[in-house]
Tab-separated table of C-alpha atoms in Angstrom:
chain	number	residue	atom	x	y	z
A	1	MET	CA	0.000	0.000	0.000
A	2	SER	CA	2.114	2.908	-1.289
A	3	THR	CA	1.701	6.312	0.361
A	4	ALA	CA	4.564	8.111	-1.364
A	5	THR	CA	4.185	11.774	-2.284
A	6	ASP	CA	3.693	12.615	-5.971
A	7	GLY	CA	5.977	15.635	-6.408
A	8	ARG	CA	3.374	18.359	-5.891
A	9	PRO	CA	3.852	20.939	-3.105
A	10	PHE	CA	0.720	20.029	-1.132
A	11	VAL	CA	-0.531	16.443	-1.113
A	12	HIS	CA	-3.640	15.358	0.815
A	13	PRO	CA	-4.503	11.661	0.349
A	14	ALA	CA	-7.103	9.640	2.246
A	15	LEU	CA	-6.023	6.183	3.373
A	16	PHE	CA	-8.904	3.673	3.356
A	17	TYR	CA	-7.812	0.781	5.548
A	18	ARG	CA	-9.444	-2.431	6.715
A	19	GLY	CA	-8.060	-3.790	9.959
A	20	GLU	CA	-4.865	-3.201	11.877
A	21	GLU	CA	-2.589	-4.839	9.308
A	22	GLN	CA	-3.650	-2.457	6.533
A	23	TYR	CA	-3.494	0.478	8.927
A	24	THR	CA	0.111	-0.316	9.802
A	25	ALA	CA	1.002	-1.018	6.157
A	26	GLY	CA	-0.345	2.385	5.148
A	27	THR	CA	1.097	4.514	7.929
A	28	VAL	CA	4.430	3.071	9.069
A	29	PRO	CA	6.178	3.264	5.636
A	30	PHE	CA	4.824	6.811	5.272
A	31	VAL	CA	6.614	7.779	8.500
A	32	ARG	CA	9.791	5.892	7.642
A	33	ASP	CA	10.003	7.439	4.169
A	34	GLY	CA	9.646	10.896	5.678
A	35	LEU	CA	12.398	10.298	8.185
A	36	ALA	CA	14.661	8.865	5.476
A	37	ALA	CA	14.104	11.988	3.360
A	38	GLY	CA	14.977	14.266	6.279
A	39	GLU	CA	11.413	15.575	6.584
A	40	ALA	CA	9.758	16.661	9.808
A	41	VAL	CA	7.117	14.070	10.707
A	42	ALA	CA	4.135	14.255	13.058
A	43	VAL	CA	1.491	11.648	13.840
A	44	ALA	CA	-1.863	12.838	15.228
A	45	VAL	CA	-4.208	9.853	15.534
A	46	PRO	CA	-6.384	8.295	18.281
A	47	GLY	CA	-4.435	6.694	21.133
A	48	PRO	CA	-4.756	3.014	20.111
A	49	HIS	CA	-3.506	3.880	16.634
A	50	LEU	CA	-0.534	5.720	18.118
A	51	ASP	CA	0.385	2.409	19.756
A	52	LEU	CA	0.089	0.555	16.435
A	53	ILE	CA	2.367	3.008	14.631
A	54	ARG	CA	4.918	3.066	17.447
A	55	ALA	CA	4.996	-0.740	17.496
A	56	GLY	CA	5.401	-0.853	13.728
A	57	LEU	CA	8.256	1.624	13.771
A	58	GLY	CA	10.082	-0.108	16.577
A	59	PRO	CA	13.025	1.857	17.975
A	60	GLY	CA	13.150	4.167	14.941
A	61	THR	CA	10.747	6.763	16.338
A	62	THR	CA	13.307	9.412	17.200
A	63	GLY	CA	12.263	12.748	15.782
A	64	VAL	CA	8.578	11.858	15.268
A	65	ARG	CA	6.035	14.054	17.054
A	66	PHE	CA	3.205	11.884	18.439
A	67	LEU	CA	-0.147	13.436	19.416
A	68	ASP	CA	-3.378	11.819	20.580
A	69	MET	CA	-6.026	13.203	18.244
A	70	THR	CA	-8.823	12.424	20.706
A	71	GLU	CA	-7.280	15.101	22.924
A	72	VAL	CA	-5.676	17.701	20.616
A	73	GLY	CA	-8.408	17.327	17.996
A	74	ARG	CA	-11.475	16.800	20.132
A	75	ASN	CA	-12.691	20.100	18.688
A	76	PRO	CA	-12.109	19.677	14.921
A	77	GLY	CA	-11.871	23.448	14.533
A	78	ARG	CA	-8.706	23.422	16.619
A	79	ILE	CA	-6.803	20.964	14.409
A	80	ILE	CA	-5.661	23.286	11.614
A	81	PRO	CA	-4.294	26.078	13.849
A	82	GLY	CA	-3.282	24.025	16.888
A	83	VAL	CA	-1.925	20.833	15.311
A	84	LEU	CA	-1.254	21.071	11.574
A	85	ARG	CA	-0.258	24.736	11.248
A	86	ALA	CA	1.630	24.665	14.540
A	87	PHE	CA	3.808	21.771	13.380
A	88	ALA	CA	4.201	22.882	9.754
A	89	ASP	CA	5.073	26.468	10.697
A	90	ALA	CA	7.670	25.242	13.194
A	91	HIS	CA	9.392	23.314	10.356
A	92	SER	CA	8.968	25.750	7.477
A	93	ASP	CA	12.532	25.227	6.211
A	94	GLY	CA	11.741	21.935	4.488
A	95	ARG	CA	9.035	19.485	3.503
A	96	VAL	CA	6.746	18.246	6.263
A	97	ARG	CA	4.563	15.168	6.453
A	98	ILE	CA	1.764	14.542	8.933
A	99	ILE	CA	-0.638	11.692	9.598
A	100	GLY	CA	-3.897	13.238	10.790
A	101	GLU	CA	-6.933	11.116	11.707
A	102	PRO	CA	-9.738	13.510	12.699
A	103	ILE	CA	-12.617	11.119	11.916
A	104	TRP	CA	-12.844	7.825	13.764
A	105	PRO	CA	-15.808	5.534	14.589
A	106	GLY	CA	-16.327	7.158	17.992
A	107	ARG	CA	-17.151	10.581	16.538
A	108	THR	CA	-20.742	11.637	17.201
A	109	ALA	CA	-23.335	12.913	14.737
A	110	VAL	CA	-23.098	16.325	16.402
A	111	GLU	CA	-19.322	16.438	15.854
A	112	TYR	CA	-19.246	15.030	12.341
A	113	PRO	CA	-20.244	18.133	10.301
A	114	ALA	CA	-17.374	20.090	11.874
A	115	CYS	CA	-15.021	17.147	11.194
A	116	VAL	CA	-15.817	16.874	7.497
A	117	GLN	CA	-15.703	20.647	7.029
A	118	HIS	CA	-12.242	20.548	8.632
A	119	GLU	CA	-11.103	17.953	6.093
A	120	ALA	CA	-12.416	20.098	3.253
A	121	LEU	CA	-10.774	23.265	4.568
A	122	ILE	CA	-7.333	21.648	4.816
A	123	ASN	CA	-7.048	21.938	1.050
A	124	SER	CA	-7.279	25.734	0.968
A	125	ALA	CA	-5.466	26.215	4.279
A	126	PHE	CA	-2.288	24.554	2.969
A	127	ALA	CA	-2.428	25.130	-0.787
A	128	GLY	CA	1.116	25.576	-2.105
A	129	ARG	CA	2.820	24.445	1.131
A	130	GLU	CA	5.545	21.776	1.034
A	131	LEU	CA	3.407	19.404	3.030
A	132	THR	CA	1.784	15.975	2.867
A	133	ILE	CA	-1.150	15.177	5.170
A	134	LEU	CA	-2.261	11.540	5.137
A	135	CYS	CA	-5.747	10.984	6.611
A	136	PRO	CA	-6.683	7.394	7.580
A	137	TYR	CA	-10.333	6.233	7.340
A	138	ASP	CA	-11.632	2.956	8.766
A	139	ALA	CA	-13.377	1.516	5.700
A	140	ASP	CA	-14.930	-1.306	7.755
A	141	ARG	CA	-16.475	0.713	10.574
A	142	LEU	CA	-17.256	4.164	9.176
A	143	ALA	CA	-20.566	4.791	7.413
A	144	PRO	CA	-20.690	4.814	3.607
A	145	GLN	CA	-21.542	8.531	3.636
A	146	VAL	CA	-18.364	9.256	5.620
A	147	LEU	CA	-16.274	7.442	2.999
A	148	ALA	CA	-18.105	9.273	0.220
A	149	ASP	CA	-17.332	12.572	1.949
A	150	ALA	CA	-13.677	11.520	2.246
A	151	ARG	CA	-13.544	11.086	-1.535
A	152	ALA	CA	-14.963	14.593	-1.912
A	153	THR	CA	-12.445	16.185	0.475
A	154	HIS	CA	-9.297	14.332	-0.673
A	155	PRO	CA	-8.049	14.440	-4.264
A	156	LEU	CA	-6.374	11.043	-3.879
A	157	VAL	CA	-7.529	7.821	-2.207
A	158	ILE	CA	-5.142	5.024	-1.201
A	159	ASP	CA	-6.531	1.573	-0.419
A	160	GLY	CA	-5.656	-2.088	-0.778
A	161	GLN	CA	-5.945	-1.748	-4.551
A	162	GLY	CA	-3.453	1.120	-4.873
A	163	ARG	CA	-3.583	4.897	-5.413
A	164	LEU	CA	-6.454	6.380	-7.383
A	165	PRO	CA	-7.843	9.888	-7.954
A	166	ALA	CA	-10.929	10.303	-5.792
A	167	GLY	CA	-13.067	11.185	-8.814
A	168	THR	CA	-15.648	13.101	-6.772
A	169	TYR	CA	-13.228	15.614	-5.240
A	170	ASP	CA	-15.177	18.816	-4.500
A	171	PRO	CA	-14.323	20.340	-1.099
A	172	GLU	CA	-16.334	23.512	-1.719
A	173	ARG	CA	-19.482	21.440	-2.164
A	174	VAL	CA	-18.808	19.670	1.131
A	175	ILE	CA	-18.307	22.949	2.986
A	176	ALA	CA	-21.623	24.235	1.639
A	177	ARG	CA	-23.488	20.990	2.287
A	178	TYR	CA	-22.563	20.867	5.971
A	179	ASN	CA	-23.316	24.557	6.518
A	180	GLU	CA	-26.474	23.313	8.190
A	181	PRO	CA	-29.090	25.313	10.113
A	182	LEU	CA	-28.708	24.480	13.808
A	183	ASP	CA	-31.859	23.204	15.503
A	184	LEU	CA	-32.711	24.943	18.760
A	185	PRO	CA	-33.842	22.769	21.698
A	186	PRO	CA	-36.951	23.798	23.643
A	187	GLY	CA	-35.051	24.202	26.919
A	188	ALA	CA	-32.777	27.047	25.794
A	189	VAL	CA	-32.904	30.386	27.580
A	190	SER	CA	-32.019	33.519	25.646
A	191	LEU	CA	-31.022	37.146	25.987
A	192	ALA	CA	-31.019	39.842	23.315
A	193	PHE	CA	-28.054	42.222	23.545
A	194	ASP	CA	-26.494	45.248	21.906
A	195	ALA	CA	-23.365	47.324	22.510
A	196	GLY	CA	-24.622	48.632	25.842
A	197	GLU	CA	-25.411	45.186	27.233
A	198	LEU	CA	-22.199	43.237	26.645
A	199	PRO	CA	-21.361	42.977	30.372
A	200	LYS	CA	-24.941	41.916	31.092
A	201	SER	CA	-24.768	39.176	28.445
A	202	ARG	CA	-21.587	37.740	29.945
A	203	CYS	CA	-23.076	37.741	33.462
A	204	PHE	CA	-26.240	36.106	32.131
A	205	ALA	CA	-24.258	33.310	30.472
A	206	VAL	CA	-22.080	32.660	33.517
A	207	GLN	CA	-25.052	32.560	35.894
A	208	GLU	CA	-26.982	30.175	33.653
A	209	ALA	CA	-23.943	27.942	33.141
A	210	GLU	CA	-23.374	27.757	36.889
A	211	ARG	CA	-27.009	26.832	37.401
A	212	LEU	CA	-26.584	24.054	34.821
A	213	GLY	CA	-23.513	22.627	36.565
A	214	LEU	CA	-20.509	24.271	34.938
A	215	ALA	CA	-17.746	25.258	37.348
A	216	GLY	CA	-14.089	26.164	37.757
A	217	PRO	CA	-11.899	26.733	34.690
A	218	ARG	CA	-14.700	25.624	32.372
A	219	LEU	CA	-16.799	28.530	33.629
A	220	GLN	CA	-13.930	30.891	32.807
A	221	ASP	CA	-13.697	29.356	29.320
A	222	LEU	CA	-17.392	30.010	28.782
A	223	ALA	CA	-17.083	33.617	29.925
A	224	LEU	CA	-14.181	34.189	27.514
A	225	ALA	CA	-15.982	32.600	24.564
A	226	VAL	CA	-19.193	34.551	25.207
A	227	ALA	CA	-17.257	37.800	25.513
A	228	GLU	CA	-15.531	37.205	22.170
A	229	LEU	CA	-18.669	36.176	20.278
A	230	THR	CA	-20.947	38.916	21.620
A	231	THR	CA	-18.292	41.555	20.919
A	232	ASN	CA	-17.934	40.213	17.378
A	233	SER	CA	-21.703	40.538	16.939
A	234	VAL	CA	-21.632	44.165	17.992
A	235	VAL	CA	-18.606	45.043	15.849
A	236	HIS	CA	-19.186	42.846	12.774
A	237	GLY	CA	-22.686	41.379	13.076
A	238	GLY	CA	-25.014	44.338	12.805
A	239	GLY	CA	-24.542	45.818	16.266
A	240	SER	CA	-26.673	43.366	18.222
A	241	GLY	CA	-27.468	39.692	18.644
A	242	THR	CA	-29.128	36.963	20.662
A	243	LEU	CA	-27.335	34.792	23.212
A	244	ARG	CA	-28.717	31.356	24.101
A	245	ILE	CA	-27.601	28.676	26.547
A	246	TRP	CA	-28.788	25.201	27.537
A	247	ALA	CA	-27.618	21.761	28.701
A	248	GLU	CA	-27.271	18.845	26.286
A	249	GLY	CA	-26.271	15.611	27.962
A	250	GLU	CA	-22.979	16.188	29.745
A	251	ARG	CA	-22.280	19.391	27.835
A	252	ILE	CA	-23.261	22.998	28.261
A	253	VAL	CA	-24.110	24.554	24.903
A	254	CYS	CA	-24.017	28.258	24.154
A	255	GLU	CA	-24.657	30.111	20.910
A	256	VAL	CA	-24.681	33.647	19.587
A	257	GLU	CA	-26.837	34.627	16.608
A	258	ASP	CA	-26.544	37.934	14.762
A	259	ARG	CA	-27.203	39.557	11.382
A	260	GLY	CA	-23.634	39.277	10.075
A	261	ARG	CA	-22.395	36.895	7.414
A	262	LEU	CA	-19.201	34.886	7.830
A	263	THR	CA	-17.636	34.968	4.377
A	264	ASP	CA	-14.295	33.295	5.209
A	265	PRO	CA	-14.716	29.547	5.894
A	266	LEU	CA	-11.258	29.516	7.524
A	267	ALA	CA	-12.135	32.216	10.046
A	268	GLY	CA	-11.030	31.024	13.471
A	269	ARG	CA	-8.933	28.239	11.981
A	270	ARG	CA	-5.844	30.254	11.092
A	271	PRO	CA	-4.026	32.988	12.999
A	272	PRO	CA	-4.475	36.502	11.603
A	273	PRO	CA	-1.394	38.467	10.490
A	274	ARG	CA	0.615	39.666	13.458
A	275	ASP	CA	0.360	43.291	12.380
A	276	LEU	CA	-3.458	43.153	12.152
A	277	PRO	CA	-5.271	44.183	15.343
A	278	GLY	CA	-8.209	41.972	16.272
A	279	GLY	CA	-9.391	39.011	14.234
A	280	ARG	CA	-8.662	36.503	16.996
A	281	GLY	CA	-12.076	36.125	18.612
A	282	LEU	CA	-13.255	32.964	16.880
A	283	LEU	CA	-9.754	31.485	17.130
A	284	LEU	CA	-9.975	31.915	20.915
A	285	VAL	CA	-13.397	30.286	20.980
A	286	HIS	CA	-12.008	27.270	19.119
A	287	SER	CA	-9.085	27.103	21.546
A	288	VAL	CA	-11.281	26.766	24.662
A	289	ALA	CA	-14.337	24.881	23.342
A	290	ASP	CA	-14.777	21.119	22.949
A	291	LEU	CA	-16.742	21.658	19.747
A	292	VAL	CA	-17.777	24.633	17.601
A	293	ARG	CA	-20.558	24.552	15.016
A	294	VAL	CA	-21.259	27.405	12.602
A	295	HIS	CA	-24.157	28.193	10.302
A	296	THR	CA	-23.935	31.272	8.113
A	297	ALA	CA	-26.413	32.613	5.555
A	298	PRO	CA	-27.051	35.946	3.804
A	299	ASP	CA	-29.352	37.057	6.620
A	300	GLY	CA	-27.245	36.069	9.612
A	301	THR	CA	-24.777	33.775	11.375
A	302	THR	CA	-25.048	31.444	14.361
A	303	ILE	CA	-21.949	30.250	16.204
A	304	ARG	CA	-22.527	27.497	18.751
A	305	PHE	CA	-19.941	26.092	21.150
A	306	TYR	CA	-19.953	23.133	23.525
A	307	LEU	CA	-18.185	22.680	26.873
A	308	ALA	CA	-18.064	19.468	28.888
A	309	ARG	CA	-19.359	19.837	32.430
């Protein structure tokens, strides 16, 4: 199962594997070839797969950066800035290769739209970079729609039969398809706000979150995220908005809706230029939240974030 690069600057293949043997056959040579070529190599996959790759490499793991994707990529919106860009930018003097597995069978239906949008956005986030990102997909345990989406977000698919163009590659279509309206549960409480009520909106969110069982550092994370989103609504979203909060299982969910339109799909997923003031609000929300969902349309935008209690 060859996973060699094809000479282009940015290469983004999906690896369809069946069972541990194919997983190891598709990932371990990819790492070894990178090390042999003097490339910086990182592996960001779920914990059990880290063990498989380490075992396959044996003692030759020196210089490989290993990350548990279930931790660093729990929020898919954090993967590009916090994992992929962080590693690639730190090794910008040569070619980089990364194994990134953001979609695994344990992902929930609530998380999945953000996961597949992440995979689609990788292509524009790293266009022209000297970088290969190999994304494994469990072809036995993931749903057929997930594999179909993988073909649409990766220009190349590698499986037991070899390397083939995906044929249905269309990341822009995927981004648009999963820009879904977000259903509102009946138990949500809400507060309308404008520029004069930003402090009130933050206090409202903190008090409701406390009542719902959020505490400690997580409460501080919520206050920060609400402050950033409500300020963005006032500055960029028409001057006002609506804040909502509720509990959903073991998570506290908070969203801000306003009349702005988010035109940059990578907003919050890449750092703004250092000489540009502002532009970091959604990036901060991604950094503290366990999940972020976004729906944007010509008449308004909703940004929803989740925090584990």
